[in-house]
Coordinates of C-alpha atoms and ligand atoms in Angstrom, one line a residue:
X14 CA -39.9 36.7 -14.2
X15 CA -36.9 36.8 -16.9
X16 CA -35.0 33.2 -17.9
X17 CA -31.8 33.1 -15.8
X18 CA -28.8 33.3 -18.3
X19 CA -27.6 30.2 -17.1
X20 CA -29.0 26.9 -15.8
X21 CA -25.9 26.0 -13.4
X22 CA -22.9 28.6 -12.5
X23 CA -20.3 27.3 -10.6
X24 CA -17.8 28.8 -8.4
X25 CA -14.3 27.7 -8.1
X26 CA -12.3 26.2 -10.9
X27 CA -10.1 23.6 -9.6
X28 CA -10.8 20.2 -10.2
X29 CA -14.0 19.8 -8.6
X30 CA -15.1 22.9 -10.3
X31 CA -14.1 21.8 -13.7
X32 CA -15.6 18.1 -13.3
X33 CA -19.2 19.8 -12.8
X34 CA -18.8 22.2 -15.8
X35 CA -18.3 19.3 -17.7
X36 CA -20.9 16.8 -16.2
X37 CA -23.5 19.6 -16.3
X38 CA -22.6 20.9 -20.0
X39 CA -22.4 17.1 -21.5
X40 CA -26.3 16.9 -19.8
X41 CA -26.9 19.7 -22.1
X42 CA -27.3 22.8 -19.6
X43 CA -25.8 25.8 -19.8
X44 CA -23.1 26.5 -17.8
X45 CA -20.9 29.0 -16.2
X46 CA -17.7 28.6 -14.4
X47 CA -16.1 31.3 -12.4
X48 CA -12.4 31.4 -11.1
X49 CA -11.0 33.9 -9.0
X50 CA -7.7 33.3 -10.4
X51 CA -6.2 30.8 -12.4
X52 CA -7.8 27.2 -13.1
X53 CA -6.2 24.8 -10.9
X54 CA -4.6 27.2 -8.9
X55 CA -5.7 26.4 -5.4
X56 CA -5.6 22.8 -4.2
X57 CA -5.9 21.0 -7.7
X58 CA -2.5 22.5 -8.5
X59 CA -1.0 21.3 -4.9
X60 CA -1.6 17.6 -4.8
X61 CA 0.5 14.3 -4.8
X62 CA -0.6 14.4 -8.6
X63 CA -1.5 10.3 -8.1
X64 CA -4.4 9.1 -9.6
X65 CA -4.9 6.1 -7.1
X66 CA -7.3 4.4 -4.8
X67 CA -5.3 5.6 -1.7
X68 CA -3.7 2.6 -0.2
X69 CA -3.6 4.6 3.0
X70 CA -7.2 5.0 3.3
X71 CA -7.6 1.3 3.9
X72 CA -5.9 2.0 7.4
X73 CA -9.1 3.9 8.1
X74 CA -11.1 1.7 6.7
X75 CA -12.7 3.7 3.9
X76 CA -13.3 1.2 1.4
X77 CA -16.2 2.7 -0.4
X78 CA -13.8 5.5 -1.7
X79 CA -10.8 3.1 -2.1
X80 CA -12.9 1.1 -4.3
X81 CA -14.6 3.8 -6.0
X82 CA -11.1 5.7 -6.7
X83 CA -9.8 2.6 -8.2
X84 CA -12.9 2.5 -11.0
X85 CA -12.3 6.3 -11.8
X86 CA -8.5 5.1 -12.0
X87 CA -9.4 2.6 -14.8
X88 CA -11.5 5.2 -16.4
X89 CA -8.9 7.9 -16.6
X90 CA -6.5 5.7 -18.0
X91 CA -8.4 4.9 -20.9
X92 CA -9.8 8.2 -21.5
X93 CA -6.8 10.2 -20.6
X94 CA -3.7 8.4 -21.7
X95 CA -1.8 11.4 -22.5
X96 CA -2.6 12.6 -18.8
X97 CA -2.5 9.7 -16.8
X98 CA -0.2 7.0 -16.6
X99 CA 0.7 3.7 -14.5
X100 CA 3.4 4.0 -12.4
X101 CA 5.2 1.2 -10.4
X102 CA 5.5 1.8 -6.9
X103 CA 7.4 0.3 -3.9
X104 CA 7.1 0.1 -0.5
X105 CA 10.1 -0.6 1.3
X106 CA 9.7 -2.4 5.1
X107 CA 12.5 -2.2 7.2
X108 CA 13.1 -3.4 10.6
X109 CA 11.1 -1.7 13.5
X110 CA 8.6 -0.3 11.2
X111 CA 5.1 0.5 12.6
X112 CA 3.9 -1.3 9.4
X113 CA 5.6 -4.4 9.0
X114 CA 5.3 -7.0 5.8
X115 CA 2.4 -8.9 6.9
X116 CA 0.1 -5.5 7.0
X117 CA 1.8 -4.3 3.8
X118 CA 0.7 -7.5 2.3
X119 CA -3.1 -7.4 3.9
X120 CA -3.4 -3.9 2.5
X121 CA -2.4 -4.8 -1.0
X122 CA -4.3 -7.8 -1.2
X123 CA -7.6 -5.8 0.1
X124 CA -6.6 -3.4 -2.4
X125 CA -6.0 -5.8 -5.3
X126 CA -9.7 -7.2 -4.7
X127 CA -11.2 -3.7 -4.5
X128 CA -9.5 -3.1 -7.7
X129 CA -11.4 -6.4 -9.0
X130 CA -7.8 -8.4 -9.3
X131 CA -6.6 -6.8 -12.5
X132 CA -3.4 -6.6 -13.6
X133 CA -2.5 -3.0 -12.7
X134 CA -3.9 -4.0 -8.8
X135 CA -1.4 -7.2 -8.4
X136 CA 1.1 -6.5 -6.5
X137 CA 4.4 -8.6 -6.0
X138 CA 7.7 -8.9 -3.7
X139 CA 10.7 -7.4 -5.4
X140 CA 13.4 -10.0 -5.4
X141 CA 16.6 -9.4 -2.8
X142 CA 19.0 -9.9 -6.0
X143 CA 17.2 -6.5 -7.5
X144 CA 17.3 -4.4 -4.0
X145 CA 20.8 -2.6 -5.2
X146 CA 18.9 -1.4 -8.0
X147 CA 16.4 0.6 -6.2
X148 CA 17.8 4.5 -7.2
X149 CA 20.2 4.3 -4.2
X150 CA 17.1 3.1 -1.5
X151 CA 18.8 2.0 1.9
X152 CA 19.1 -1.6 2.2
X153 CA 20.4 -1.8 5.6
X154 CA 17.6 -3.3 7.7
X155 CA 15.7 -3.9 4.9
X156 CA 12.9 -6.7 5.5
X157 CA 11.2 -6.4 2.3
X158 CA 10.4 -4.5 -0.8
X159 CA 6.4 -5.0 -2.0
X160 CA 5.9 -3.5 -5.7
X161 CA 2.5 -2.6 -6.8
X162 CA 1.3 -0.1 -9.6
X163 CA -1.0 2.9 -9.3
X164 CA -1.1 5.9 -11.7
X165 CA 0.5 9.6 -12.1
X166 CA -0.6 12.7 -13.2
X167 CA 0.2 16.3 -13.7
X168 CA -3.0 17.9 -11.5
X169 CA -3.0 20.9 -13.1
X170 CA -3.1 19.8 -16.9
X171 CA -5.7 17.3 -16.1
X172 CA -7.5 20.3 -14.5
X173 CA -6.9 22.5 -17.6
X174 CA -8.1 19.1 -19.9
X175 CA -11.1 18.7 -18.5
X176 CA -11.9 22.2 -18.4
X177 CA -11.5 22.6 -22.4
X178 CA -13.7 19.5 -22.8
X179 CA -16.4 21.1 -20.9
X180 CA -15.6 24.4 -23.1
X181 CA -15.9 22.3 -26.2
X182 CA -19.4 21.6 -24.9
X183 CA -20.3 25.1 -24.3
X184 CA -19.8 26.2 -20.7
X185 CA -18.7 29.3 -20.2
X186 CA -15.0 30.5 -18.4
X187 CA -15.1 33.8 -16.2
X188 CA -11.5 34.4 -15.2
X189 CA -10.2 36.2 -13.4
X190 CA -13.7 36.5 -11.8
X191 CA -14.4 36.4 -7.7
X192 CA -17.7 35.6 -6.9
X193 CA -18.3 38.5 -4.3
X194 CA -21.8 37.8 -3.3
X195 CA -25.3 35.5 -4.3
X196 CA -28.6 36.2 -3.5
X197 CA -30.9 33.1 -3.5
X198 CA -34.3 33.9 -4.6
X199 CA -37.1 30.5 -5.2
X200 CA -36.4 29.9 -8.6
X201 CA -32.9 31.3 -9.3
X202 CA -29.7 32.7 -7.9
X203 CA -28.2 36.2 -8.5
X204 CA -24.2 36.0 -8.6
X205 CA -22.4 39.3 -8.3
X206 CA -18.3 38.9 -9.3
X207 CA -15.7 40.9 -9.9
X208 CA -14.1 41.1 -13.4
X209 CA -11.2 43.8 -14.0
X210 CA -12.1 45.9 -10.8
X211 CA -15.8 45.9 -12.3
X212 CA -18.8 44.4 -10.3
X213 CA -20.9 42.6 -12.6
X214 CA -24.1 40.0 -11.7
X215 CA -25.6 36.9 -13.9
X216 CA -28.4 34.9 -12.7
X217 CA -28.6 31.1 -12.5
X218 CA -31.0 28.3 -11.5
X219 CA -28.6 26.6 -9.3
X220 CA -25.3 27.3 -7.8
X221 CA -22.7 24.9 -7.4
X222 CA -20.0 26.0 -4.7
X223 CA -16.8 24.3 -5.7
X224 CA -14.6 26.7 -3.9
X225 CA -12.1 23.7 -2.0
X226 CA -11.1 25.4 0.9
X227 CA -12.6 28.8 0.6
X228 CA -16.2 26.6 0.5
X229 CA -17.3 28.5 3.6
X230 CA -16.5 31.8 2.4
X231 CA -18.8 31.6 -0.1
X232 CA -21.4 30.5 2.2
X233 CA -20.8 33.8 4.1
X234 CA -21.2 35.6 1.4
X235 CA -25.1 34.2 0.4
X236 CA -28.1 35.6 1.7
X237 CA -30.4 34.8 3.3
X238 CA -27.7 33.3 5.7
X239 CA -26.8 29.9 5.0
X240 CA -25.7 26.6 7.1
X241 CA -22.6 25.5 6.7
X242 CA -20.2 22.3 7.8
X243 CA -17.9 22.8 10.3
X244 CA -14.3 22.0 8.7
X245 CA -10.9 22.2 9.4
X246 CA -8.2 22.9 6.9
X247 CA -5.0 21.0 6.8
X248 CA -1.7 21.6 5.4
X249 CA 0.2 19.5 2.9
X250 CA 3.5 20.3 1.6
X251 CA 5.7 18.9 -0.9
X252 CA 9.3 19.9 -1.7
X253 CA 11.0 19.5 -5.4
X254 CA 14.6 18.7 -5.0
X255 CA 17.2 17.9 -8.1
X256 CA 17.7 14.7 -9.3
X257 CA 15.5 12.1 -10.1
X258 CA 14.2 8.4 -9.3
X259 CA 13.8 6.3 -12.6
X260 CA 12.1 3.0 -11.4
X261 CA 9.3 4.4 -9.9
X262 CA 7.2 5.9 -6.9
X263 CA 8.4 4.7 -3.0
X264 CA 6.2 5.2 -0.6
X265 CA 8.2 5.3 2.8
X266 CA 7.6 5.5 6.5
X267 CA 8.8 8.3 8.1
X268 CA 11.0 7.0 10.9
X269 CA 9.6 9.3 13.9
X270 CA 5.9 9.8 13.3
X271 CA 5.2 6.7 11.0
X272 CA 3.6 8.9 8.4
X273 CA 3.5 7.6 4.4
X274 CA 5.7 9.8 2.4
X275 CA 6.0 9.5 -1.5
X276 CA 9.5 10.0 -3.1
X277 CA 8.6 10.4 -6.7
X278 CA 9.8 11.2 -10.3
X279 CA 8.8 15.1 -11.0
X280 CA 9.9 15.9 -14.8
X281 CA 13.5 15.9 -14.4
X282 CA 13.2 16.2 -10.6
X283 CA 12.2 14.2 -7.3
X284 CA 9.1 15.0 -5.6
X285 CA 8.6 14.6 -1.9
X286 CA 5.5 14.9 0.1
X287 CA 3.4 15.4 2.0
X288 CA 3.0 17.1 5.4
X289 CA -0.2 17.2 7.5
X290 CA -0.5 20.2 9.8
X291 CA -3.7 21.9 10.9
X292 CA -4.2 25.0 9.4
X293 CA -5.3 28.2 10.5
X294 CA -4.0 31.3 8.5
X295 CA -5.2 33.3 5.5
X296 CA -6.5 30.4 2.6
X297 CA -4.9 32.8 0.4
X298 CA -1.3 32.7 1.6
X299 CA -0.4 29.0 1.9
X300 CA 3.4 27.8 1.9
X301 CA 5.1 25.2 3.2
X302 CA 7.2 25.8 6.1
X303 CA 10.9 25.9 6.8
X304 CA 9.9 23.0 9.4
X305 CA 7.7 21.1 6.7
X306 CA 11.2 21.5 4.2
X307 CA 13.5 20.5 6.7
X308 CA 10.9 17.8 7.7
X309 CA 10.7 16.1 4.2
X310 CA 14.4 16.5 3.1
X311 CA 15.4 14.6 6.3
X312 CA 12.9 11.8 5.9
X313 CA 14.2 11.9 1.5
X314 CA 17.8 12.0 2.9
X315 CA 17.1 8.8 5.2
X316 CA 16.3 6.4 2.5
X317 CA 18.1 7.6 -0.1
X318 CA 21.7 9.0 1.1
X319 CA 22.4 10.1 -2.4
X320 CA 20.1 13.0 -2.3
X321 CA 22.6 14.6 1.0
X322 CA 23.7 17.4 -1.8
X323 CA 20.9 18.1 -3.5
X324 CA 19.4 21.2 -4.3
X325 CA 16.0 22.4 -2.9
X326 CA 14.1 23.6 -6.0
X327 CA 11.0 24.0 -4.7
X328 CA 8.7 24.1 -2.1
X329 CA 4.8 24.6 -1.7
X330 CA 1.3 23.4 0.1
X331 CA -2.2 22.7 -0.3
X332 CA -5.5 22.4 1.6
X333 CA -7.4 19.7 2.7
X334 CA -11.1 20.4 3.5
X335 CA -11.8 17.5 6.3
X336 CA -14.6 17.3 8.5
X337 CA -13.8 19.3 12.0
X338 CA -13.4 16.9 14.5
X339 CA -10.9 15.6 17.8
X340 CA -8.1 13.8 17.1
X341 CA -5.4 13.0 14.5
X342 CA -6.7 14.5 10.8
X343 CA -5.3 11.4 9.4
X344 CA -8.3 9.5 10.7
X345 CA -10.8 12.0 9.6
X346 CA -12.6 10.7 6.9
X347 CA -11.6 12.0 3.1
X348 CA -15.1 11.4 1.4
X349 CA -16.7 14.2 -0.1
X350 CA -19.8 15.8 1.5
X351 CA -22.3 17.6 -0.5
X352 CA -24.3 20.3 1.0
X353 CA -27.5 21.4 0.0
X354 CA -29.7 24.8 1.5
X355 CA -32.6 22.7 0.6
X356 CA -33.8 19.7 -0.3
X357 CA -35.1 17.8 -3.1
X358 CA -34.8 21.5 -4.8
X359 CA -31.3 23.1 -3.6
X360 CA -30.2 26.4 -4.8
X361 CA -26.9 26.2 -3.7
X362 CA -24.9 23.0 -3.6
X363 CA -21.6 23.3 -1.9
X364 CA -18.6 20.3 -1.8
X365 CA -17.0 20.1 1.0
X366 CA -13.5 17.7 0.3
X367 CA -12.8 15.3 -2.1
X368 CA -10.0 14.0 -4.2
X369 CA -8.7 14.6 -7.6
X370 CA -9.1 10.8 -8.8
X371 CA -13.1 10.5 -7.7
X372 CA -13.6 14.3 -9.3
X373 CA -15.9 12.8 -12.1
X374 CA -17.6 10.6 -9.7
X375 CA -18.3 13.8 -7.2
X376 CA -19.3 15.5 -10.4
X377 CA -21.9 13.1 -11.5
X378 CA -23.3 13.0 -7.8
X379 CA -23.8 16.7 -7.9
X380 CA -25.6 16.4 -11.1
X381 CA -27.9 13.6 -9.4
X382 CA -28.8 16.3 -6.7
X383 CA -29.6 19.6 -8.6
X384 CA -31.3 17.7 -11.5
X385 CA -34.3 18.8 -9.8
X386 CA -33.6 22.3 -9.6
X387 CA -33.3 22.3 -13.4
X388 CA -35.2 22.0 -16.9
X389 CA -35.2 19.3 -18.9
X390 CA -32.5 19.2 -21.5
X391 CA -31.3 17.3 -24.1
X392 CA -27.9 15.5 -23.0
X393 CA -24.8 16.0 -25.4
X394 CA -22.3 13.1 -24.3
X395 CA -21.0 10.7 -21.8
X396 CA -18.1 11.9 -19.7
X397 CA -17.1 8.4 -19.2
X398 CA -17.0 7.9 -22.7
X399 CA -15.5 11.9 -23.6
X400 CA -11.4 11.6 -24.3
X401 CA -9.5 14.2 -22.5
X402 CA -6.6 15.4 -24.4
X403 CA -4.1 17.9 -23.1
X404 CA -5.2 21.7 -23.6
X405 CA -3.9 23.7 -26.3
Ligands
FAD517 C1 -1.3 18.0 0.1 C2 -2.3 17.2 -0.7 C3 -2.3 16.3 -2.0 C4 -3.2 15.7 -2.3 N1 -2.9 14.4 -2.9 C5 -4.0 14.0 -3.7 C6 -3.5 12.9 -4.3 O1 -2.2 12.5 -4.7 N2 -4.4 12.2 -5.3 C7 -5.5 12.6 -5.3 O2 -7.0 11.9 -6.2 N3 -5.9 13.8 -4.6 C8 -5.0 14.4 -3.8 N4 -5.8 15.2 -3.1 C9 -6.9 15.9 -2.9 C10 -7.2 16.5 -4.1 O3 -6.0 17.6 -4.4 C11 -8.5 17.7 -3.6 O4 -9.2 17.2 -3.1 C12 -8.5 18.6 -5.1 O5 -8.1 19.2 -5.5 C13 -9.7 19.5 -4.3 O6 -10.5 20.5 -5.8 P1 -12.0 21.1 -5.5 O7 -11.7 21.7 -6.7 O8 -12.9 21.0 -4.4 O9 -10.4 22.9 -4.8 P2 -9.7 23.8 -5.5 O10 -8.4 23.0 -6.6 O11 -8.7 24.3 -4.2 O12 -10.4 24.8 -6.2 C14 -11.0 25.8 -5.4 C15 -10.8 27.0 -6.7 O13 -12.0 27.9 -6.2 C16 -11.7 29.3 -6.2 N5 -12.5 30.3 -5.4 C17 -12.6 30.0 -4.3 N6 -13.1 31.2 -3.9 C18 -13.6 31.4 -5.0 C19 -14.8 32.8 -5.1 N7 -15.1 33.6 -4.3 N8 -14.5 33.0 -6.6 C20 -14.4 32.5 -7.5 N9 -13.3 31.6 -7.7 C21 -13.3 31.0 -6.1 C22 -9.7 29.2 -5.8 O14 -9.5 30.0 -6.7 C23 -9.9 27.6 -6.3 O15 -9.0 28.0 -7.9 C24 -4.5 16.0 -2.0 C25 -5.1 17.3 -1.3 C26 -3.7 17.9 -1.0 C27 -4.1 19.1 0.2

């Protein structure tokens, strides 16, 4: 039987796909990545742009996820200083809010412990005398303002930088190239893709399905028939408005439903998000609804009245992949799930869910699981040490 052209073929050029491409190429494998549109055109350019532990995940007791993300945050601040930067975060606490000062204090203390009590995870109270310097934040009914640090990035630029690193290690990109069919043999897989109106195919020893919200659609096109995880897609929308906040990122509670909403500087604009709404439509057509735009603008103006006349400049939405289940999406696990067609030598491994922040840790776990399907190769680099630079 001829040797497959690639060791690893990856479907999807979001942060997880490029992360796996980088890790696999660094481990010495021959890697191909297929992206149906542009790199990071899916969820990975529609996130809240935070490289963070996820303070709110403490409310659902996802301590392992928060800790892993804080470790990754520290690493990204070191290897990607031009792409990932620390920001001041402010949490104002008002009378009659669901989360009172003691709860926020407890959450921030735990966050700091999970971050190893290092300086960037410590928090402070903002003295009352400084409340008037918080970008016009409403002070009526304000009981306390907490300040801590987390990091912000440009998600699309980060994904492109990770791809640049993968490509420097020899990974090959096919884009735009939509994978239309996968046929799994015993020792390799054949992958059919549509590129420039032509159908072409290639072989790989193992396929990594990093298609984000399209993950099950990719599995539906695989033969023999594949098992898949039951998922729910949850839409999160953001709006961009004119004017900006200069002190940092504000984490406010939406008055009616208690959701945590970010108000953050985004170039010369203000970015506000996010909502959380079950999504049932066409994965290729996701947009912020008028109701979501109105909701986010109302929350913004409730806390920052100076935005009363601000122009809505853009609005967009992305889809989270969560395990299917009853109840509110917020209480569903945010852990990344890896689903293999077989163990210990998977032919196709699918990534469900995940965070932008933890892409490198996810890629390392993927590599651990597919290694048994791959020949021995000489590693070229360690992704924890490879600097990430803005793509040229
Ligand atoms: C609203 C929102 C806010 C978020 N905020 C944050 C945050 O602040 N911080 C954080 O850490 N995480 C955040 N996340 C999570 C994070 O954004 C996602 O976990 C991550 O971007 C998922 O990346 P992915 O590579 O799995 O999927 P995607 O980025 O969606 O990539 C999948 C890719 O696969 C391609 N594709 C699909 N089918 C095919 C096919 N057949 N052939 C070829 N290509 C295909 C698509 O075009 C797409 O580019 C947020 C998520 C949402 C929804």
